[in-house]
C-alpha positions as semicolon CSV with decimal commas, in nm:
position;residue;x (nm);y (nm);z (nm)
1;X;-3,976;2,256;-0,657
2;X;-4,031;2,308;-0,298
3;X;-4,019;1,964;-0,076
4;X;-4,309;1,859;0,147
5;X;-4,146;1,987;0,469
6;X;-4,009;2,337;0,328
7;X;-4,395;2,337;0,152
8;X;-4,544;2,286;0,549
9;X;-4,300;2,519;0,713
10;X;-4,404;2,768;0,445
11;X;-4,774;2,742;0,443
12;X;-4,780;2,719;0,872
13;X;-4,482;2,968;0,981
14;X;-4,577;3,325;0,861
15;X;-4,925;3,327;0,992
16;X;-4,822;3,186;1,301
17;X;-4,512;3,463;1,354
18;X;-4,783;3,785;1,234
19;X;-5,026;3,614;1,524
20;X;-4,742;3,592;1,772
21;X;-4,683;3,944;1,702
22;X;-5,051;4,035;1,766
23;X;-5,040;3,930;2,055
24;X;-4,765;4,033;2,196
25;X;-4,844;4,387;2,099
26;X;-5,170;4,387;2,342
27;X;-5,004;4,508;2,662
28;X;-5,298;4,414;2,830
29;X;-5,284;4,056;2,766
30;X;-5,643;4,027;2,701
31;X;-5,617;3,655;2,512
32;X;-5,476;3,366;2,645
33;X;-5,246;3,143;2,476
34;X;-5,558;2,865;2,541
35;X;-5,771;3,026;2,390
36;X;-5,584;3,147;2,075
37;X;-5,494;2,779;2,046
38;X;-5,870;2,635;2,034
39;X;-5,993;2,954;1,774
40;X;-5,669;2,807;1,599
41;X;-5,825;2,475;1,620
42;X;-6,155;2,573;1,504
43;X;-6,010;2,745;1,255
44;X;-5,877;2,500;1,127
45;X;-6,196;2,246;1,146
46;X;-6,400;2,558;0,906
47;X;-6,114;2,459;0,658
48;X;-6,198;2,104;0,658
49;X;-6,544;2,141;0,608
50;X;-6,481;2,391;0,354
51;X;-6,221;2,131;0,205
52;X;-6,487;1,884;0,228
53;X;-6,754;2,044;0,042
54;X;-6,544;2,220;-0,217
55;X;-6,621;1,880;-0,417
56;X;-6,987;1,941;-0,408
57;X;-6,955;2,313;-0,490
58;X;-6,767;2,238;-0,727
59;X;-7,036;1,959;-0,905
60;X;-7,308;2,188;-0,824
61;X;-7,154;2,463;-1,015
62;X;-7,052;2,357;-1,371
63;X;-6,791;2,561;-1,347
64;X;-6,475;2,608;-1,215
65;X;-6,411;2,969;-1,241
66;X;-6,798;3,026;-1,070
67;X;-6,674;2,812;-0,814
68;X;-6,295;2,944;-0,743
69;X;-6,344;3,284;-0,740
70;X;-6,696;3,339;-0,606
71;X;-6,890;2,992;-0,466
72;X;-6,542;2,916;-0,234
73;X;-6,470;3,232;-0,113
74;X;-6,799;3,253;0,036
75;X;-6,808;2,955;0,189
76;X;-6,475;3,014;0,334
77;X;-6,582;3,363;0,497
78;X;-6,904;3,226;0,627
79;X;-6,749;2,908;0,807
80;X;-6,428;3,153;0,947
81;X;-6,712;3,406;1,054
82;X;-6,917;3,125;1,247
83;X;-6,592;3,056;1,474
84;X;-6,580;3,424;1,552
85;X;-6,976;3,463;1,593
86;X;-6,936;3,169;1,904
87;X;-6,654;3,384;2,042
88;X;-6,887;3,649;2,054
89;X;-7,193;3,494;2,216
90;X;-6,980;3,301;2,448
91;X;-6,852;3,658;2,572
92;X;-6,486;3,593;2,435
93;X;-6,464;3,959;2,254
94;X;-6,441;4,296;2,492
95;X;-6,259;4,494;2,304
96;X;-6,082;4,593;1,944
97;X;-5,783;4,382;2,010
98;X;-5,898;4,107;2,101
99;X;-6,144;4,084;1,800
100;X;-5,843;4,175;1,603
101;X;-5,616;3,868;1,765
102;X;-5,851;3,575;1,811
103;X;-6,019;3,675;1,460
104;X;-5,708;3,652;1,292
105;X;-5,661;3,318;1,460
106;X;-5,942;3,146;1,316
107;X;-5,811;3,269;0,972
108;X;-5,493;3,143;1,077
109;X;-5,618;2,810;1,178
110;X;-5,812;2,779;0,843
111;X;-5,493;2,868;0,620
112;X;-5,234;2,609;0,788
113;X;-5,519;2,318;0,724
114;X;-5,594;2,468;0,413
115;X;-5,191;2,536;0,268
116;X;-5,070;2,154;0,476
117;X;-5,349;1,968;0,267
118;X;-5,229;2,093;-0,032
119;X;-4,858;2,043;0,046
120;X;-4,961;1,704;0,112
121;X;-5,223;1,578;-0,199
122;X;-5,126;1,833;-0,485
123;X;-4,780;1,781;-0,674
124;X;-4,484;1,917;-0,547
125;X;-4,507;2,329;-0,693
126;X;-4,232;2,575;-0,672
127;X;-4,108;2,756;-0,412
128;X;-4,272;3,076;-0,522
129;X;-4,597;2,957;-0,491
130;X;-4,534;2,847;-0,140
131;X;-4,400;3,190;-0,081
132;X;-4,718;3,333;-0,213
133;X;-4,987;3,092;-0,015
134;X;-4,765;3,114;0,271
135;X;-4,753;3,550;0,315
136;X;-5,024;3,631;0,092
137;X;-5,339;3,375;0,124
138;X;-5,262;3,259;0,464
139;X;-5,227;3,600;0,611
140;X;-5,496;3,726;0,406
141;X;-5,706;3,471;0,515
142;X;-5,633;3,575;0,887
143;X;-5,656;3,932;0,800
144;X;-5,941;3,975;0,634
145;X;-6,118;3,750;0,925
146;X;-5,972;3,977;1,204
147;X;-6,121;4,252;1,003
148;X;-6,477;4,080;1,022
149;X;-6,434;4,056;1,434
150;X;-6,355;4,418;1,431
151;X;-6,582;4,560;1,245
152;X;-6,808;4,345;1,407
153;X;-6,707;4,445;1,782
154;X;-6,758;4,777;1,650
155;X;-7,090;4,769;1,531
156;X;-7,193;4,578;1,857
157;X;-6,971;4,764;2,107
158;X;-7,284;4,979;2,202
159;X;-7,475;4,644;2,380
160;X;-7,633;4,595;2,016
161;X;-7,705;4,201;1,916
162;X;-7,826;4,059;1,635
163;X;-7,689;3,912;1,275
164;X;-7,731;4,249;1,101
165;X;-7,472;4,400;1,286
166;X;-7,263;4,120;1,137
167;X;-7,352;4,158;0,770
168;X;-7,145;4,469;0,693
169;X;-6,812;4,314;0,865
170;X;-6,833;3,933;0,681
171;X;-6,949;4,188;0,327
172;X;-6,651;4,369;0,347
173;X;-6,431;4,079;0,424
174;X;-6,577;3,850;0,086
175;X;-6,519;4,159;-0,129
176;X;-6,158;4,186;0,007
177;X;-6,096;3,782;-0,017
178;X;-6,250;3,809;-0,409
179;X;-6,047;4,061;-0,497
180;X;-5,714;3,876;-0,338
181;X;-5,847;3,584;-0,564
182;X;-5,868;3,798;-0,873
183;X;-5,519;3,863;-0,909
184;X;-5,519;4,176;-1,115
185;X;-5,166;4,234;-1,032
186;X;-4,895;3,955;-1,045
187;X;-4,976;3,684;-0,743
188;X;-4,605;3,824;-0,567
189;X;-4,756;4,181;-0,613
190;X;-5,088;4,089;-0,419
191;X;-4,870;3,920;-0,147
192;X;-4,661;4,245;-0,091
193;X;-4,980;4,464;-0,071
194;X;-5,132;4,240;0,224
195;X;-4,786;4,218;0,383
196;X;-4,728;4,600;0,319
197;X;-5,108;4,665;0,410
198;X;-5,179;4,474;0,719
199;X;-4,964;4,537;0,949
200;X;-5,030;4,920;0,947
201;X;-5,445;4,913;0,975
202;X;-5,424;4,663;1,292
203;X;-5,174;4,900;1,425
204;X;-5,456;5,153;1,388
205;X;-5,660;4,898;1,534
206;X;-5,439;4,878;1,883
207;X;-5,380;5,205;1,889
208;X;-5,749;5,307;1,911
209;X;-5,813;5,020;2,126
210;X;-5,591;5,107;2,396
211;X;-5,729;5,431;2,432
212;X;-6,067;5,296;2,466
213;X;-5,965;5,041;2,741
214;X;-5,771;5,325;2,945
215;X;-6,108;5,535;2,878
216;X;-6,276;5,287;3,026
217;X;-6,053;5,142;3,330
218;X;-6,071;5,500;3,451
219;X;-6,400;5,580;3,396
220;X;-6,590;5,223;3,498
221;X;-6,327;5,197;3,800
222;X;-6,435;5,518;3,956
223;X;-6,811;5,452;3,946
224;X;-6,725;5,111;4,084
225;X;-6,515;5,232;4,351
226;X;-6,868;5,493;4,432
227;X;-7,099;5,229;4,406
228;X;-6,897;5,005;4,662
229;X;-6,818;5,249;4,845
230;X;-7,220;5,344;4,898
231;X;-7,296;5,024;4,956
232;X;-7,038;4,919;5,198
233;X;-7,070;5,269;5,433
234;X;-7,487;5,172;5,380
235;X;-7,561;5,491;5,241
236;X;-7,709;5,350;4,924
237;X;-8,056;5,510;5,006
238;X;-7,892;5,877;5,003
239;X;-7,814;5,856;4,601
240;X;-7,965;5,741;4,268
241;X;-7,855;5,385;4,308
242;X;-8,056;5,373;4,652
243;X;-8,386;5,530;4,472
244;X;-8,305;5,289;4,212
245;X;-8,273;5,009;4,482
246;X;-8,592;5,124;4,681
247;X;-8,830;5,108;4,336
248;X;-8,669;4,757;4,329
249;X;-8,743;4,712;4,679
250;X;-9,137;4,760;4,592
251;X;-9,173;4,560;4,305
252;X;-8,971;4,240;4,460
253;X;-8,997;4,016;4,823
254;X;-8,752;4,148;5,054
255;X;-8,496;3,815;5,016
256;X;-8,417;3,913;4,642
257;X;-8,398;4,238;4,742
258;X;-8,124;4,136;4,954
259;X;-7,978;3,860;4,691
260;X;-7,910;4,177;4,457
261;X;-7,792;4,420;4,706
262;X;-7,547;4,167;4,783
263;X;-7,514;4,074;4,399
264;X;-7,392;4,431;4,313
265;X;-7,139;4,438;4,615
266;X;-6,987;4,098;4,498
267;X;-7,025;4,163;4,109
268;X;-6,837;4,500;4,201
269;X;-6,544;4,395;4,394
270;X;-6,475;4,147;4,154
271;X;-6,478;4,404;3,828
272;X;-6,300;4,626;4,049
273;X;-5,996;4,320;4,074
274;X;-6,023;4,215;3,652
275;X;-5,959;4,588;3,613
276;X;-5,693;4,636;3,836
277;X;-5,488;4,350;3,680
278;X;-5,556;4,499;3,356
279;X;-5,374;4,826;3,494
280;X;-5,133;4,639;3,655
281;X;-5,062;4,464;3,338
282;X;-5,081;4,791;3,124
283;X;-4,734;4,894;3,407
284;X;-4,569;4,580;3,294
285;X;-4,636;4,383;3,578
286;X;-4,791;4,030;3,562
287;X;-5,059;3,916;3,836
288;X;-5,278;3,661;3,948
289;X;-5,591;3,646;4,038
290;X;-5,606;3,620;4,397
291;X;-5,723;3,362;4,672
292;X;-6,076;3,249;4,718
293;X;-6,183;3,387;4,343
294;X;-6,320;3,058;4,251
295;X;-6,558;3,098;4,557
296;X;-6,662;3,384;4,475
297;X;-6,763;3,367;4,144
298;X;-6,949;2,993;4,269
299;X;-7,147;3,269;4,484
300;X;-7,190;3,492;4,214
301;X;-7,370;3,225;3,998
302;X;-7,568;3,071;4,249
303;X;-7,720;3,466;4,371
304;X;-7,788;3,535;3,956
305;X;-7,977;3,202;3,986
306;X;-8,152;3,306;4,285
307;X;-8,243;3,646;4,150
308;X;-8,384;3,496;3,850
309;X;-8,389;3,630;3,513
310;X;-8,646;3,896;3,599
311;X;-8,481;4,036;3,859
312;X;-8,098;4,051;3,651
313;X;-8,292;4,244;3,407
314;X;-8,444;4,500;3,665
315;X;-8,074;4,519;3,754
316;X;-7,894;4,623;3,418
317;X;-7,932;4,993;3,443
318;X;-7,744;4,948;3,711
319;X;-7,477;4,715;3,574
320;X;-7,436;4,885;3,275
321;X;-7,364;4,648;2,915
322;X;-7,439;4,312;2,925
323;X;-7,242;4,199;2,700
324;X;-6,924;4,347;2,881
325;X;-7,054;4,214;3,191
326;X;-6,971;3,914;3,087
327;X;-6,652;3,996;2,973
328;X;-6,555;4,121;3,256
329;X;-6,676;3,808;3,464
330;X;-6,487;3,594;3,161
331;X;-6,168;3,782;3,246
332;X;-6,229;3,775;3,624
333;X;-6,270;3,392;3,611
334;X;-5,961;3,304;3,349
335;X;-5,743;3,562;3,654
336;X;-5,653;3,234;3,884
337;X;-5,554;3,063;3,566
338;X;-5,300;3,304;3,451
C-alpha cells in the first residue's frame, strides 16, 4: 500500500513535470509562470466544487454507475471548461500554445485537488493505483482540457465569439474523458495510451503554432511598420488608411479625430515592441519591456475612453481582430513585468 506522502507526490508530480515541459517548449514564452499558477489555482477550485457536489449527483442519480461514468464526467469538463472560457474573454489566449499550456493547467490544477483529497479521506490503496491516477487521470484530465482550449482557439481564431464555437471542443473532450473512464483495456493499458498519445498531438500542436506566430510577426510587423511610418512622415492622406481616416474625419468632431489618429500611432508602436520581444525571444534572448510602458498604456486607456465605443468600432478595420488586439495589449502590458 502506498503511504500518504508517496500517494501526494504521485497524484501532484507527473502533471506538474508534463506542464513544466509545455512550457518550456514555447520558445516564445507566451505564459507566465503567474499566470499558469492562478489557472492552476482555479483549477483546482472546479475540483472542489465538483468534489462538493459529487454527493448530490450522486443522490440525485440512484445510481452509481449513471453517476461515475456519465453525470461526473460532465460536470468535471464543464467546470475545467469555465476556467478556460474566463481566460478567453479576459484576452489570456492568442495563440495554439498557449491554449494548449494554460488549458492543460486548469486540468492540472483540478487533478492534484482531485488525486490529494483522495490520498487524504479514502484508505490507503496500492501503489499501482497511484501510478495509474497519477499518469493516466491526472494527465488526462489536463490533456483532454488543453484539447478543449485548442480546439476552441481554433474555432475562434478568425475574431468569431460566441458559446457555439465552444460546443465542439468541451464535446470532444467528454467523449474522450468517458471513454478514459470506461476502461475497456486494463486501467495500466489506458495510462500508457495517454502517456504514449499526448505528448505527440501537442507536439503537433507547437509545431503548427509556431508557424502561425512567425506568419504573423512578419506579416502584422510589416503593415505596422507602413502604417507608422505613414503616419509619422504625415502622409496618411496619400493611401487607404488616409481615405479611411478622412470618411472618419466626416462622420466625427475634429478632437476624436485627432484622439484616434493619435490612438493608432500609440496602439502601433506599442504592438510593434510586444512583437519585437516575441522575435527577440524566438533568438533566445530574454527582454524587458522598456521604460515609460506603463505610461503609455495609462494613455492608451484614457484616448479608448475618450474615443468612446463608437468611435473604437469605426476604427477596427483598421486595427484588424479584436480579440488579438487585446492580446497583444495583454502581452505589451505583462513586458515590464517579465
Amino acid at each position: 500500500m502506498a503511504s500518504t506522502t508517496l500517494s501526494f507526490i504521485l497524484g501532484a508530480v507527473p502533471v506538474l513535470v508534463f506542464l513544466a515541459a509545455l512550457r518550456l517548449m514555447d520558445g516564445y514564452r507566451l505564459v507566465s509562470l503567474r499566470l499558469v499558477a492562478l489557472v492552476i489555482v482555479g483549477g483546482g477550485l472546479a475540483a472542489w466544487f465538483c468534489l462538493s457536489a459529487s454527493v448530490s449527483l450522486w443522490w440525485l442519480a440512484k445510481d452509481s454507475r449513471l453517476s461515475v461514468y456519465w453525470l461526473l464526467p460532465l460536470l468535471e469538463e464543464v467546470a475545467k471548461a469555465l476556467v478556460v472560457l474566463l481566460l478567453f474573454w479576459r484576452h489570456r489566449i492568442g495563440f495554439l500554445v498557449d491554449a494548449a499550456i494554460l488549458g492543460f493547467a486548469a486540468g492540472a490544477g483540478f487533478a492534484i485537488v482531485e488525486n490529494l483529497y483522495y490520498a487524504a479521506v479514502l484508505e490507503p490503496m496500492p501503489v499501482a493505483v497511484w501510478v495509474v491516477r497519477g499518469f493516466g487521470t491526472a494527465i488526462m484530465h489536463g490533456g483532454v482540457t488543453a484539447i478543449f482550449a485548442v480546439l476552441t482557439q481554433l474555432l475562434t481564431e478568425r475574431n468569431r465569439r460566441g458559446l457555439r464555437y465552444c460546443l465542439p471542443g468541451l464535446l470532444l473532450a467528454l467523449c474522450l474523458h468517458w471513454l478514459f473512464n470506461r476502461f475497456y483495456l486494463s486501467p495500466l493499458a489506458h495510462t500508457l495510451v495517454v502517456v504514449a498519445t499526448l505528448p505527440a498531438l501537442l507536439a503537433l500542436v507547437f509545431l503548427r503554432s509556431a508557424r502561425a506566430m512567425h506568419h504573423w510577426l512578419q506579416q502584422d510587423l510589416d503593415s505596422d511598420l507602413a502604417l507608422l511610418h505613414l503616419i509619422q512622415s504625415g502622409e496618411v492622406g496619400r493611401s487607404r488608411t488616409g481615405e479611411f481616416l478622412d470618411d472618419l474625419k466626416r462622420r466625427f468632431e475634429g478632437p476624436v479625430t485627432a484622439d484616434m489618429l493619435c490612438y493608432l500611432r500609440l496602439y502601433t508602436e506599442l504592438a510593434m515592441r510586444a512583437k519585437g520581444v516575441l522575435m527577440m525571444r524566438e533568438h533566445g534572448f530574454e527582454v524587458g519591456g522598456g521604460e515609460g510602458l506603463d505610461s503609455r498604456l495609462a494613455e492608451l486607456r484614457y484616448l479608448e475612453r475618450s474615443i468612446g465605443r463608437v468611435g473604437m468600432l469605426a476604427l477596427r478595420p483598421l486595427l484588424g481582430h479584436d480579440w488579438r488586439n487585446r492580446w497583444q495589449l495583454r502581452l505589451a502590458s505583462s513586458l515590464d513585468r517579465g
